[in-house]
Amino acid sequence: MIDTEQFIQLLKNDDTEQLNLIYIKYNCKENIDFEKVYQEIKDEKNGSVLNMLGYMYHIGKYVEQNYSKALEYYLLSAEQNNAYAQNNIGFMYKTGKGVEQDYSKALKYYILSAEQNN
């Protein structure tokens, strides 16, 4: 089991492989206090943190849902070649949530993510 502090450290260390394992294995249902995670990481600037912040805004978990902020954080993370952020941007364009639906842009970001084995 992973706790909140360990999760925060993985985010701050930009350890995407371990974070991906956590998502797959536990679907982030560990004993993690995401409100505390948000407070600890909100000023960090690495790809994993930016993607997590985008995700929190995307789903409105522990912060008020805001698709514009979600996209902003996802784009910052994607600029750092974060495959998960690229995938999330693709999803936003595919579904039209927070952006004008655009399958070409969705495909572009899905390909960027897939090229990194995501």
PDB file of C-alpha atoms in Angstrom:
ATOM      1  CA  MET A   1       0.000   0.000   0.000  1.00  0.00           C
ATOM      2  CA  ILE A   2       1.153   3.503  -0.748  1.00  0.00           C
ATOM      3  CA  ASP A   3       0.362   6.432   1.498  1.00  0.00           C
ATOM      4  CA  THR A   4      -0.183  10.099   0.786  1.00  0.00           C
ATOM      5  CA  GLU A   5       3.414  11.155   1.482  1.00  0.00           C
ATOM      6  CA  GLN A   6       4.837   8.446  -0.783  1.00  0.00           C
ATOM      7  CA  PHE A   7       2.434   9.447  -3.544  1.00  0.00           C
ATOM      8  CA  ILE A   8       3.458  13.113  -3.216  1.00  0.00           C
ATOM      9  CA  GLN A   9       7.131  12.118  -3.481  1.00  0.00           C
ATOM     10  CA  LEU A  10       6.475  10.087  -6.630  1.00  0.00           C
ATOM     11  CA  LEU A  11       4.760  13.104  -8.155  1.00  0.00           C
ATOM     12  CA  LYS A  12       7.514  15.506  -7.148  1.00  0.00           C
ATOM     13  CA  ASN A  13      10.163  13.106  -8.467  1.00  0.00           C
ATOM     14  CA  ASP A  14       8.256  12.833 -11.756  1.00  0.00           C
ATOM     15  CA  ASP A  15       8.314   9.034 -11.413  1.00  0.00           C
ATOM     16  CA  THR A  16       5.810   8.302 -14.159  1.00  0.00           C
ATOM     17  CA  GLU A  17       6.482   4.564 -14.268  1.00  0.00           C
ATOM     18  CA  GLN A  18       5.626   4.076 -10.599  1.00  0.00           C
ATOM     19  CA  LEU A  19       2.645   6.414 -10.847  1.00  0.00           C
ATOM     20  CA  ASN A  20       1.316   4.454 -13.814  1.00  0.00           C
ATOM     21  CA  LEU A  21       1.629   1.216 -11.849  1.00  0.00           C
ATOM     22  CA  ILE A  22      -0.366   2.763  -9.014  1.00  0.00           C
ATOM     23  CA  TYR A  23      -3.123   3.868 -11.405  1.00  0.00           C
ATOM     24  CA  ILE A  24      -3.278   0.453 -13.040  1.00  0.00           C
ATOM     25  CA  LYS A  25      -3.049  -1.620  -9.887  1.00  0.00           C
ATOM     26  CA  TYR A  26      -5.160   0.444  -7.538  1.00  0.00           C
ATOM     27  CA  ASN A  27      -7.059   2.853  -9.781  1.00  0.00           C
ATOM     28  CA  CYS A  28      -5.894   5.483  -7.266  1.00  0.00           C
ATOM     29  CA  LYS A  29      -8.099   4.024  -4.546  1.00  0.00           C
ATOM     30  CA  GLU A  30      -5.249   3.743  -2.099  1.00  0.00           C
ATOM     31  CA  ASN A  31      -5.323   5.515   1.234  1.00  0.00           C
ATOM     32  CA  ILE A  32      -4.319   8.774  -0.401  1.00  0.00           C
ATOM     33  CA  ASP A  33      -5.591  12.132   0.812  1.00  0.00           C
ATOM     34  CA  PHE A  34      -5.844  13.962  -2.515  1.00  0.00           C
ATOM     35  CA  GLU A  35      -6.759  17.234  -0.847  1.00  0.00           C
ATOM     36  CA  LYS A  36      -3.390  17.101   0.927  1.00  0.00           C
ATOM     37  CA  VAL A  37      -1.738  16.038  -2.336  1.00  0.00           C
ATOM     38  CA  TYR A  38      -3.196  19.131  -4.005  1.00  0.00           C
ATOM     39  CA  GLN A  39      -1.903  21.438  -1.267  1.00  0.00           C
ATOM     40  CA  GLU A  40       1.577  19.914  -1.455  1.00  0.00           C
ATOM     41  CA  ILE A  41       1.962  19.930  -5.234  1.00  0.00           C
ATOM     42  CA  LYS A  42       0.035  22.970  -6.456  1.00  0.00           C
ATOM     43  CA  ASP A  43       3.226  24.997  -6.974  1.00  0.00           C
ATOM     44  CA  GLU A  44       5.361  22.216  -8.470  1.00  0.00           C
ATOM     45  CA  LYS A  45       6.169  22.335 -12.165  1.00  0.00           C
ATOM     46  CA  ASN A  46       7.138  18.843 -13.335  1.00  0.00           C
ATOM     47  CA  GLY A  47       5.183  16.794 -15.845  1.00  0.00           C
ATOM     48  CA  SER A  48       3.605  14.328 -13.421  1.00  0.00           C
ATOM     49  CA  VAL A  49       2.475  17.043 -11.031  1.00  0.00           C
ATOM     50  CA  LEU A  50       1.081  19.215 -13.809  1.00  0.00           C
ATOM     51  CA  ASN A  51      -0.808  16.239 -15.236  1.00  0.00           C
ATOM     52  CA  MET A  52      -2.233  15.363 -11.791  1.00  0.00           C
ATOM     53  CA  LEU A  53      -3.352  18.965 -11.287  1.00  0.00           C
ATOM     54  CA  GLY A  54      -4.974  18.891 -14.718  1.00  0.00           C
ATOM     55  CA  TYR A  55      -6.730  15.654 -13.824  1.00  0.00           C
ATOM     56  CA  MET A  56      -8.018  17.094 -10.544  1.00  0.00           C
ATOM     57  CA  TYR A  57      -9.496  20.080 -12.371  1.00  0.00           C
ATOM     58  CA  HIS A  58     -10.798  17.850 -15.166  1.00  0.00           C
ATOM     59  CA  ILE A  59     -12.881  15.681 -12.862  1.00  0.00           C
ATOM     60  CA  GLY A  60     -13.494  18.273 -10.148  1.00  0.00           C
ATOM     61  CA  LYS A  61     -11.910  16.167  -7.449  1.00  0.00           C
ATOM     62  CA  TYR A  62     -10.782  18.215  -4.421  1.00  0.00           C
ATOM     63  CA  VAL A  63     -10.984  21.388  -6.520  1.00  0.00           C
ATOM     64  CA  GLU A  64     -13.842  22.993  -8.406  1.00  0.00           C
ATOM     65  CA  GLN A  65     -14.171  21.410 -11.847  1.00  0.00           C
ATOM     66  CA  ASN A  66     -12.664  23.693 -14.456  1.00  0.00           C
ATOM     67  CA  TYR A  67     -11.970  22.346 -17.946  1.00  0.00           C
ATOM     68  CA  SER A  68      -9.959  25.419 -18.928  1.00  0.00           C
ATOM     69  CA  LYS A  69      -7.573  24.945 -16.004  1.00  0.00           C
ATOM     70  CA  ALA A  70      -7.428  21.218 -16.725  1.00  0.00           C
ATOM     71  CA  LEU A  71      -6.380  21.872 -20.307  1.00  0.00           C
ATOM     72  CA  GLU A  72      -3.875  24.509 -19.176  1.00  0.00           C
ATOM     73  CA  TYR A  73      -2.152  22.052 -16.834  1.00  0.00           C
ATOM     74  CA  TYR A  74      -2.335  19.200 -19.329  1.00  0.00           C
ATOM     75  CA  LEU A  75      -0.700  21.360 -22.012  1.00  0.00           C
ATOM     76  CA  LEU A  76       2.104  22.413 -19.647  1.00  0.00           C
ATOM     77  CA  SER A  77       2.674  18.763 -18.791  1.00  0.00           C
ATOM     78  CA  ALA A  78       2.495  17.686 -22.435  1.00  0.00           C
ATOM     79  CA  GLU A  79       5.194  20.253 -23.262  1.00  0.00           C
ATOM     80  CA  GLN A  80       7.401  18.198 -20.945  1.00  0.00           C
ATOM     81  CA  ASN A  81       6.525  15.102 -22.996  1.00  0.00           C
ATOM     82  CA  ASN A  82       4.238  13.619 -20.375  1.00  0.00           C
ATOM     83  CA  ALA A  83       2.451  10.831 -22.251  1.00  0.00           C
ATOM     84  CA  TYR A  84      -0.472  10.738 -19.816  1.00  0.00           C
ATOM     85  CA  ALA A  85      -1.155  14.448 -20.251  1.00  0.00           C
ATOM     86  CA  GLN A  86      -0.999  14.024 -24.016  1.00  0.00           C
ATOM     87  CA  ASN A  87      -3.549  11.220 -23.732  1.00  0.00           C
ATOM     88  CA  ASN A  88      -5.777  13.369 -21.516  1.00  0.00           C
ATOM     89  CA  ILE A  89      -5.663  16.228 -24.025  1.00  0.00           C
ATOM     90  CA  GLY A  90      -6.616  13.771 -26.762  1.00  0.00           C
ATOM     91  CA  PHE A  91      -9.567  12.653 -24.650  1.00  0.00           C
ATOM     92  CA  MET A  92     -10.718  16.246 -24.154  1.00  0.00           C
ATOM     93  CA  TYR A  93     -10.647  16.906 -27.903  1.00  0.00           C
ATOM     94  CA  LYS A  94     -12.315  13.578 -28.667  1.00  0.00           C
ATOM     95  CA  THR A  95     -15.196  14.210 -26.277  1.00  0.00           C
ATOM     96  CA  GLY A  96     -15.416  17.983 -26.663  1.00  0.00           C
ATOM     97  CA  LYS A  97     -15.289  18.485 -22.903  1.00  0.00           C
ATOM     98  CA  GLY A  98     -13.939  21.973 -22.282  1.00  0.00           C
ATOM     99  CA  VAL A  99     -12.788  22.393 -25.875  1.00  0.00           C
ATOM    100  CA  GLU A 100     -14.409  22.370 -29.266  1.00  0.00           C
ATOM    101  CA  GLN A 101     -14.563  18.745 -30.382  1.00  0.00           C
ATOM    102  CA  ASP A 102     -11.756  18.142 -32.852  1.00  0.00           C
ATOM    103  CA  TYR A 103     -10.882  14.612 -33.899  1.00  0.00           C
ATOM    104  CA  SER A 104      -7.731  15.737 -35.729  1.00  0.00           C
ATOM    105  CA  LYS A 105      -6.319  17.314 -32.579  1.00  0.00           C
ATOM    106  CA  ALA A 106      -7.428  14.307 -30.552  1.00  0.00           C
ATOM    107  CA  LEU A 107      -5.573  11.978 -32.905  1.00  0.00           C
ATOM    108  CA  LYS A 108      -2.468  14.191 -32.797  1.00  0.00           C
ATOM    109  CA  TYR A 109      -2.276  13.965 -29.004  1.00  0.00           C
ATOM    110  CA  TYR A 110      -3.152  10.267 -28.919  1.00  0.00           C
ATOM    111  CA  ILE A 111      -0.300   9.590 -31.350  1.00  0.00           C
ATOM    112  CA  LEU A 112       2.140  11.652 -29.260  1.00  0.00           C
ATOM    113  CA  SER A 113       1.126   9.608 -26.227  1.00  0.00           C
ATOM    114  CA  ALA A 114       1.288   6.287 -28.066  1.00  0.00           C
ATOM    115  CA  GLU A 115       4.754   7.071 -29.388  1.00  0.00           C
ATOM    116  CA  GLN A 116       5.831   6.965 -25.742  1.00  0.00           C
ATOM    117  CA  ASN A 117       4.291   3.497 -25.299  1.00  0.00           C
ATOM    118  CA  ASN A 118       1.215   4.757 -23.519  1.00  0.00           C
TER     119      ASN A 118
END
